[in-house]
Amino acid sequence: MTVQSGTAQTGVGQGGAGEADRALKARHRDIWGLGDYPAVVAEIIPELGAVLVEASGVKAGDRVLDVAAGTGNAAIPAALAGASVVASDLTPNLLATGQALAEQRGVTIDWQEADAEALPYADGEFDVVLSCVGVMFAPHHRASAGELLRVCRPGGKIGLLNWAPEGFIGQMFAAMKPYLPPSPPGAQPAPLWGSEEHVRGLLGEQVIDVVARRQTVTVDTFANPDAFRDFFKANYGPTVAAYRGLAGDLDRVAALDRDLAQLAARHDQGGDANRIVMQWEYLLCTARKHNGTPR
């Protein structure tokens, strides 16, 4: 196999730009290693990967790549469908957890540490390229989109499921933004991947048969807004990082506590005295890569 590195690596190269990019990726790796992201997936969004796999038409014999796979929320259902699956992610401990989960489900997956913006795979190597609330967190969107397209074979499928900017998770990141340090130059907000216009712009004329639809997942795990906040404060890497950055500033910690609990309260649809019930919105997008030269 001839392996080619990505051709759209924003900020990667010699000198200061390369060093800055490596530092940014190291920070991302550290953030997703904080807390207990496997618990977030298992307790709140376990079904989303299967939704993406079904929409993408994964079938037995397909060669599938799950980009920013985390613990395999999409990779495992793809393998259960009979596909040959590679699951790649920047954070090694998530891959280790995913491997254990796959073994429990009785499927074999190739788990590999890899940067979504510089995938170590050959051009056109995969029949289906997936990402379930994963690639959206790579900081340089055009670079990662270019890699999704590059490693997908002509005529192959790309399937993406990403949180919508107007939805609950998009609003959660907006609520946390005042408490976080400024984003590095060139880094784009993750929830943009939940905008159909943004995704169509990233994939451009290299794809056809684009199907994009907004859907929601019901989240009824938490007894009350404070329980939601405390769970994310302890387990969700970006939220854990936000609180760590406020260490010692009790007023700002209290303010973030309030803002996150109020967000959950606003999204509670009511009707259940024992728990809050929320609908978290996402964009489900599938597309087919051109067989030949784009129009």
Tab-separated table of C-alpha atoms in Angstrom:
chain	number	residue	atom	x	y	z
A	1	MET	CA	0.000	0.000	0.000
A	2	THR	CA	1.267	3.435	-0.918
A	3	VAL	CA	0.560	5.831	1.931
A	4	GLN	CA	0.181	9.518	1.186
A	5	SER	CA	-0.077	12.224	3.782
A	6	GLY	CA	-2.734	14.898	3.608
A	7	THR	CA	-2.320	17.710	1.143
A	8	ALA	CA	-4.338	20.352	2.971
A	9	GLN	CA	-2.648	20.608	6.320
A	10	THR	CA	-3.349	24.118	7.518
A	11	GLY	CA	-0.534	25.430	9.663
A	12	VAL	CA	1.644	22.321	9.245
A	13	GLY	CA	5.156	22.824	8.021
A	14	GLN	CA	8.504	24.230	8.997
A	15	GLY	CA	9.146	26.801	11.690
A	16	GLY	CA	6.693	28.489	14.014
A	17	ALA	CA	3.504	27.527	12.149
A	18	GLY	CA	4.321	23.839	12.472
A	19	GLU	CA	5.184	24.172	16.143
A	20	ALA	CA	1.959	26.062	16.817
A	21	ASP	CA	-0.070	23.394	15.054
A	22	ARG	CA	1.598	20.586	16.971
A	23	ALA	CA	0.909	22.407	20.229
A	24	LEU	CA	-2.741	22.883	19.242
A	25	LYS	CA	-3.142	19.191	18.404
A	26	ALA	CA	-1.486	18.217	21.683
A	27	ARG	CA	-3.979	20.431	23.516
A	28	HIS	CA	-6.891	18.797	21.688
A	29	ARG	CA	-5.541	15.355	22.557
A	30	ASP	CA	-5.278	16.349	26.206
A	31	ILE	CA	-8.774	17.859	26.309
A	32	TRP	CA	-10.454	14.712	24.992
A	33	GLY	CA	-8.477	12.673	27.489
A	34	LEU	CA	-10.004	14.608	30.388
A	35	GLY	CA	-13.014	13.381	32.332
A	36	ASP	CA	-14.769	10.278	31.024
A	37	TYR	CA	-15.879	10.743	27.422
A	38	PRO	CA	-16.707	7.029	27.079
A	39	ALA	CA	-19.359	7.543	29.774
A	40	VAL	CA	-20.819	10.490	27.828
A	41	VAL	CA	-21.178	8.322	24.724
A	42	ALA	CA	-22.495	5.274	26.557
A	43	GLU	CA	-25.011	7.097	28.741
A	44	ILE	CA	-26.252	9.896	26.464
A	45	ILE	CA	-25.720	9.246	22.737
A	46	PRO	CA	-25.140	5.491	22.255
A	47	GLU	CA	-27.506	5.256	19.278
A	48	LEU	CA	-26.056	8.033	17.110
A	49	GLY	CA	-23.341	5.915	15.514
A	50	ALA	CA	-25.854	3.334	14.337
A	51	VAL	CA	-28.019	6.142	12.891
A	52	LEU	CA	-25.043	7.337	10.821
A	53	VAL	CA	-24.051	3.840	9.694
A	54	GLU	CA	-27.565	3.064	8.483
A	55	ALA	CA	-27.932	6.403	6.675
A	56	SER	CA	-24.568	5.864	4.965
A	57	GLY	CA	-25.599	2.459	3.648
A	58	VAL	CA	-22.670	0.555	5.139
A	59	LYS	CA	-22.812	-3.093	4.110
A	60	ALA	CA	-20.865	-6.310	4.433
A	61	GLY	CA	-17.544	-6.190	2.612
A	62	ASP	CA	-17.202	-2.397	2.627
A	63	ARG	CA	-13.868	-0.920	3.615
A	64	VAL	CA	-14.841	1.773	6.173
A	65	LEU	CA	-12.876	4.529	7.905
A	66	ASP	CA	-14.298	6.159	11.044
A	67	VAL	CA	-12.517	9.504	11.463
A	68	ALA	CA	-12.172	10.959	14.974
A	69	ALA	CA	-13.808	7.715	16.053
A	70	GLY	CA	-13.499	8.190	19.803
A	71	THR	CA	-14.637	4.923	21.374
A	72	GLY	CA	-16.172	3.605	18.163
A	73	ASN	CA	-19.743	4.873	18.313
A	74	ALA	CA	-19.924	4.502	14.504
A	75	ALA	CA	-17.037	2.057	13.979
A	76	ILE	CA	-18.619	-0.720	16.047
A	77	PRO	CA	-22.040	-0.637	14.280
A	78	ALA	CA	-20.199	-0.571	10.935
A	79	ALA	CA	-18.243	-3.676	11.917
A	80	LEU	CA	-21.436	-5.355	13.127
A	81	ALA	CA	-22.850	-4.695	9.635
A	82	GLY	CA	-20.011	-6.785	8.221
A	83	ALA	CA	-17.680	-4.017	7.077
A	84	SER	CA	-13.901	-4.053	7.430
A	85	VAL	CA	-13.329	-1.028	9.675
A	86	VAL	CA	-10.433	1.247	10.568
A	87	ALA	CA	-11.144	3.554	13.531
A	88	SER	CA	-8.795	6.527	13.824
A	89	ASP	CA	-8.572	9.147	16.540
A	90	LEU	CA	-6.100	11.645	17.964
A	91	THR	CA	-6.588	10.467	21.576
A	92	PRO	CA	-5.033	7.073	22.405
A	93	ASN	CA	-7.000	6.326	25.556
A	94	LEU	CA	-10.299	6.639	23.665
A	95	LEU	CA	-9.044	4.096	21.139
A	96	ALA	CA	-8.093	1.722	23.940
A	97	THR	CA	-11.581	1.956	25.406
A	98	GLY	CA	-13.099	1.453	21.965
A	99	GLN	CA	-11.041	-1.648	21.369
A	100	ALA	CA	-12.297	-3.167	24.633
A	101	LEU	CA	-15.899	-2.309	23.711
A	102	ALA	CA	-15.477	-3.866	20.260
A	103	GLU	CA	-14.136	-7.057	21.801
A	104	GLN	CA	-17.179	-7.192	24.087
A	105	ARG	CA	-19.414	-6.929	20.991
A	106	GLY	CA	-17.438	-9.639	19.205
A	107	VAL	CA	-16.082	-7.543	16.327
A	108	THR	CA	-12.562	-6.860	15.130
A	109	ILE	CA	-11.618	-3.259	14.260
A	110	ASP	CA	-8.243	-1.771	13.353
A	111	TRP	CA	-7.706	1.028	15.904
A	112	GLN	CA	-5.153	3.644	14.820
A	113	GLU	CA	-3.976	6.952	16.254
A	114	ALA	CA	-4.274	9.574	13.505
A	115	ASP	CA	-4.876	13.274	12.935
A	116	ALA	CA	-8.069	14.014	10.974
A	117	GLU	CA	-6.223	16.800	9.163
A	118	ALA	CA	-3.395	14.514	7.990
A	119	LEU	CA	-4.743	10.978	7.645
A	120	PRO	CA	-2.069	8.300	7.060
A	121	TYR	CA	-4.061	6.484	4.372
A	122	ALA	CA	-3.804	6.209	0.608
A	123	ASP	CA	-5.943	8.170	-1.827
A	124	GLY	CA	-9.252	6.392	-2.423
A	125	GLU	CA	-8.534	3.638	0.105
A	126	PHE	CA	-12.037	3.425	1.618
A	127	ASP	CA	-15.525	2.719	0.294
A	128	VAL	CA	-17.176	4.674	3.110
A	129	VAL	CA	-15.720	7.451	5.283
A	130	LEU	CA	-17.667	8.285	8.442
A	131	SER	CA	-17.456	10.684	11.351
A	132	CYS	CA	-19.945	10.896	14.227
A	133	VAL	CA	-19.573	14.116	16.275
A	134	GLY	CA	-15.818	13.713	15.804
A	135	VAL	CA	-14.219	15.462	12.830
A	136	MET	CA	-16.162	18.600	13.757
A	137	PHE	CA	-13.654	19.180	16.574
A	138	ALA	CA	-10.596	19.245	14.293
A	139	PRO	CA	-9.650	22.946	14.249
A	140	HIS	CA	-9.065	23.480	10.499
A	141	HIS	CA	-12.245	22.485	8.728
A	142	ARG	CA	-11.102	22.685	5.120
A	143	ALA	CA	-8.048	20.568	5.890
A	144	SER	CA	-10.057	17.802	7.519
A	145	ALA	CA	-12.774	17.912	4.838
A	146	GLY	CA	-10.060	17.583	2.214
A	147	GLU	CA	-8.786	14.473	3.948
A	148	LEU	CA	-12.248	12.895	4.143
A	149	LEU	CA	-12.572	13.377	0.400
A	150	ARG	CA	-9.039	12.237	-0.426
A	151	VAL	CA	-9.213	8.855	1.284
A	152	CYS	CA	-12.701	8.047	-0.071
A	153	ARG	CA	-12.683	6.150	-3.364
A	154	PRO	CA	-14.423	7.631	-6.427
A	155	GLY	CA	-18.073	6.669	-6.136
A	156	GLY	CA	-17.684	6.010	-2.412
A	157	LYS	CA	-19.813	7.419	0.394
A	158	ILE	CA	-19.084	10.085	3.000
A	159	GLY	CA	-21.338	10.170	6.063
A	160	LEU	CA	-21.243	12.868	8.737
A	161	LEU	CA	-23.236	13.466	11.905
A	162	ASN	CA	-22.461	16.719	13.704
A	163	TRP	CA	-24.055	18.854	16.407
A	164	ALA	CA	-26.008	21.825	15.026
A	165	PRO	CA	-24.879	25.337	16.012
A	166	GLU	CA	-28.452	26.276	16.944
A	167	GLY	CA	-28.976	23.050	18.901
A	168	PHE	CA	-28.229	22.232	22.500
A	169	ILE	CA	-24.528	21.338	22.145
A	170	GLY	CA	-23.912	24.310	19.852
A	171	GLN	CA	-25.495	26.558	22.473
A	172	MET	CA	-23.472	24.870	25.208
A	173	PHE	CA	-20.238	25.761	23.441
A	174	ALA	CA	-21.521	29.322	23.006
A	175	ALA	CA	-22.265	29.441	26.744
A	176	MET	CA	-18.746	28.218	27.585
A	177	LYS	CA	-16.971	30.544	25.153
A	178	PRO	CA	-16.691	33.560	27.547
A	179	TYR	CA	-14.914	31.314	30.048
A	180	LEU	CA	-12.362	29.913	27.599
A	181	PRO	CA	-9.141	31.400	26.216
A	182	PRO	CA	-9.394	32.791	22.663
A	183	SER	CA	-9.152	30.234	19.858
A	184	PRO	CA	-5.830	30.126	17.983
A	185	PRO	CA	-5.704	31.939	14.626
A	186	GLY	CA	-7.259	29.845	11.879
A	187	ALA	CA	-9.195	27.518	14.200
A	188	GLN	CA	-12.906	27.387	13.380
A	189	PRO	CA	-15.830	26.720	15.751
A	190	ALA	CA	-16.757	23.037	15.866
A	191	PRO	CA	-20.558	23.519	15.556
A	192	LEU	CA	-20.158	25.009	12.068
A	193	TRP	CA	-20.026	21.393	10.889
A	194	GLY	CA	-23.699	21.208	11.895
A	195	SER	CA	-24.588	23.830	9.258
A	196	GLU	CA	-25.650	22.353	5.914
A	197	GLU	CA	-24.317	25.387	4.046
A	198	HIS	CA	-20.916	25.025	5.728
A	199	VAL	CA	-20.646	21.302	4.992
A	200	ARG	CA	-21.716	21.732	1.379
A	201	GLY	CA	-19.085	24.446	1.032
A	202	LEU	CA	-16.396	22.182	2.478
A	203	LEU	CA	-17.228	19.194	0.269
A	204	GLY	CA	-17.824	21.378	-2.787
A	205	GLU	CA	-18.034	19.953	-6.283
A	206	GLN	CA	-16.203	16.750	-5.412
A	207	VAL	CA	-19.470	15.174	-4.259
A	208	ILE	CA	-22.923	14.442	-5.649
A	209	ASP	CA	-26.156	13.081	-4.187
A	210	VAL	CA	-25.876	15.185	-1.050
A	211	VAL	CA	-28.617	14.458	1.484
A	212	ALA	CA	-28.688	16.658	4.591
A	213	ARG	CA	-31.353	16.661	7.242
A	214	ARG	CA	-31.764	17.958	10.777
A	215	GLN	CA	-32.661	15.389	13.401
A	216	THR	CA	-32.703	15.234	17.174
A	217	VAL	CA	-31.713	12.773	19.851
A	218	THR	CA	-33.794	12.627	23.033
A	219	VAL	CA	-31.727	13.095	26.187
A	220	ASP	CA	-33.613	12.178	29.357
A	221	THR	CA	-30.712	10.945	31.483
A	222	PHE	CA	-30.688	13.719	34.068
A	223	ALA	CA	-32.960	14.311	37.048
A	224	ASN	CA	-32.615	18.101	36.850
A	225	PRO	CA	-30.493	20.852	35.234
A	226	ASP	CA	-27.894	20.720	38.022
A	227	ALA	CA	-27.417	16.989	37.411
A	228	PHE	CA	-26.724	17.679	33.728
A	229	ARG	CA	-24.189	20.356	34.604
A	230	ASP	CA	-22.415	18.222	37.191
A	231	PHE	CA	-22.186	15.262	34.797
A	232	PHE	CA	-20.646	17.349	32.012
A	233	LYS	CA	-18.439	19.188	34.492
A	234	ALA	CA	-16.969	15.850	35.548
A	235	ASN	CA	-16.947	13.888	32.284
A	236	TYR	CA	-17.002	15.959	29.075
A	237	GLY	CA	-13.464	16.977	28.125
A	238	PRO	CA	-14.151	20.516	26.800
A	239	THR	CA	-16.292	21.321	29.859
A	240	VAL	CA	-13.708	19.862	32.241
A	241	ALA	CA	-11.058	22.014	30.517
A	242	ALA	CA	-13.204	25.142	30.840
A	243	TYR	CA	-13.534	24.659	34.590
A	244	ARG	CA	-9.835	23.883	35.007
A	245	GLY	CA	-9.040	27.166	33.316
A	246	LEU	CA	-11.088	28.953	35.976
A	247	ALA	CA	-9.317	27.357	38.931
A	248	GLY	CA	-9.199	29.766	41.861
A	249	ASP	CA	-11.774	32.178	40.432
A	250	LEU	CA	-14.815	31.210	42.465
A	251	ASP	CA	-17.040	33.915	40.993
A	252	ARG	CA	-16.463	32.742	37.421
A	253	VAL	CA	-16.879	29.105	38.418
A	254	ALA	CA	-20.240	29.987	39.969
A	255	ALA	CA	-21.213	31.931	36.838
A	256	LEU	CA	-20.409	29.004	34.550
A	257	ASP	CA	-22.280	26.684	36.915
A	258	ARG	CA	-25.310	28.940	36.584
A	259	ASP	CA	-25.078	29.337	32.804
A	260	LEU	CA	-24.890	25.594	32.111
A	261	ALA	CA	-27.743	24.751	34.458
A	262	GLN	CA	-29.888	27.506	32.944
A	263	LEU	CA	-29.157	26.180	29.449
A	264	ALA	CA	-30.465	22.745	30.427
A	265	ALA	CA	-33.503	24.302	32.095
A	266	ARG	CA	-34.359	26.255	28.925
A	267	HIS	CA	-34.232	23.070	26.852
A	268	ASP	CA	-36.313	20.974	29.234
A	269	GLN	CA	-39.542	20.141	27.441
A	270	GLY	CA	-41.259	19.326	30.715
A	271	GLY	CA	-43.841	16.666	31.267
A	272	ASP	CA	-41.743	14.482	33.550
A	273	ALA	CA	-41.458	15.351	37.214
A	274	ASN	CA	-38.548	12.933	37.721
A	275	ARG	CA	-36.218	14.084	34.964
A	276	ILE	CA	-35.560	16.757	32.375
A	277	VAL	CA	-36.249	15.825	28.758
A	278	MET	CA	-34.232	17.557	26.050
A	279	GLN	CA	-33.976	17.274	22.272
A	280	TRP	CA	-30.404	17.763	21.036
A	281	GLU	CA	-30.272	18.728	17.359
A	282	TYR	CA	-27.729	17.461	14.850
A	283	LEU	CA	-27.108	17.515	11.085
A	284	LEU	CA	-26.988	14.143	9.345
A	285	CYS	CA	-25.292	14.468	5.962
A	286	THR	CA	-24.393	11.849	3.368
A	287	ALA	CA	-22.790	12.384	-0.028
A	288	ARG	CA	-21.197	10.370	-2.816
A	289	LYS	CA	-17.762	11.209	-4.180
A	290	HIS	CA	-17.621	11.809	-7.920
A	291	ASN	CA	-16.591	8.844	-10.027
A	292	GLY	CA	-14.528	11.090	-12.265
A	293	THR	CA	-13.611	14.736	-12.714
A	294	PRO	CA	-15.995	17.019	-10.778
A	295	ARG	CA	-18.387	19.047	-12.883
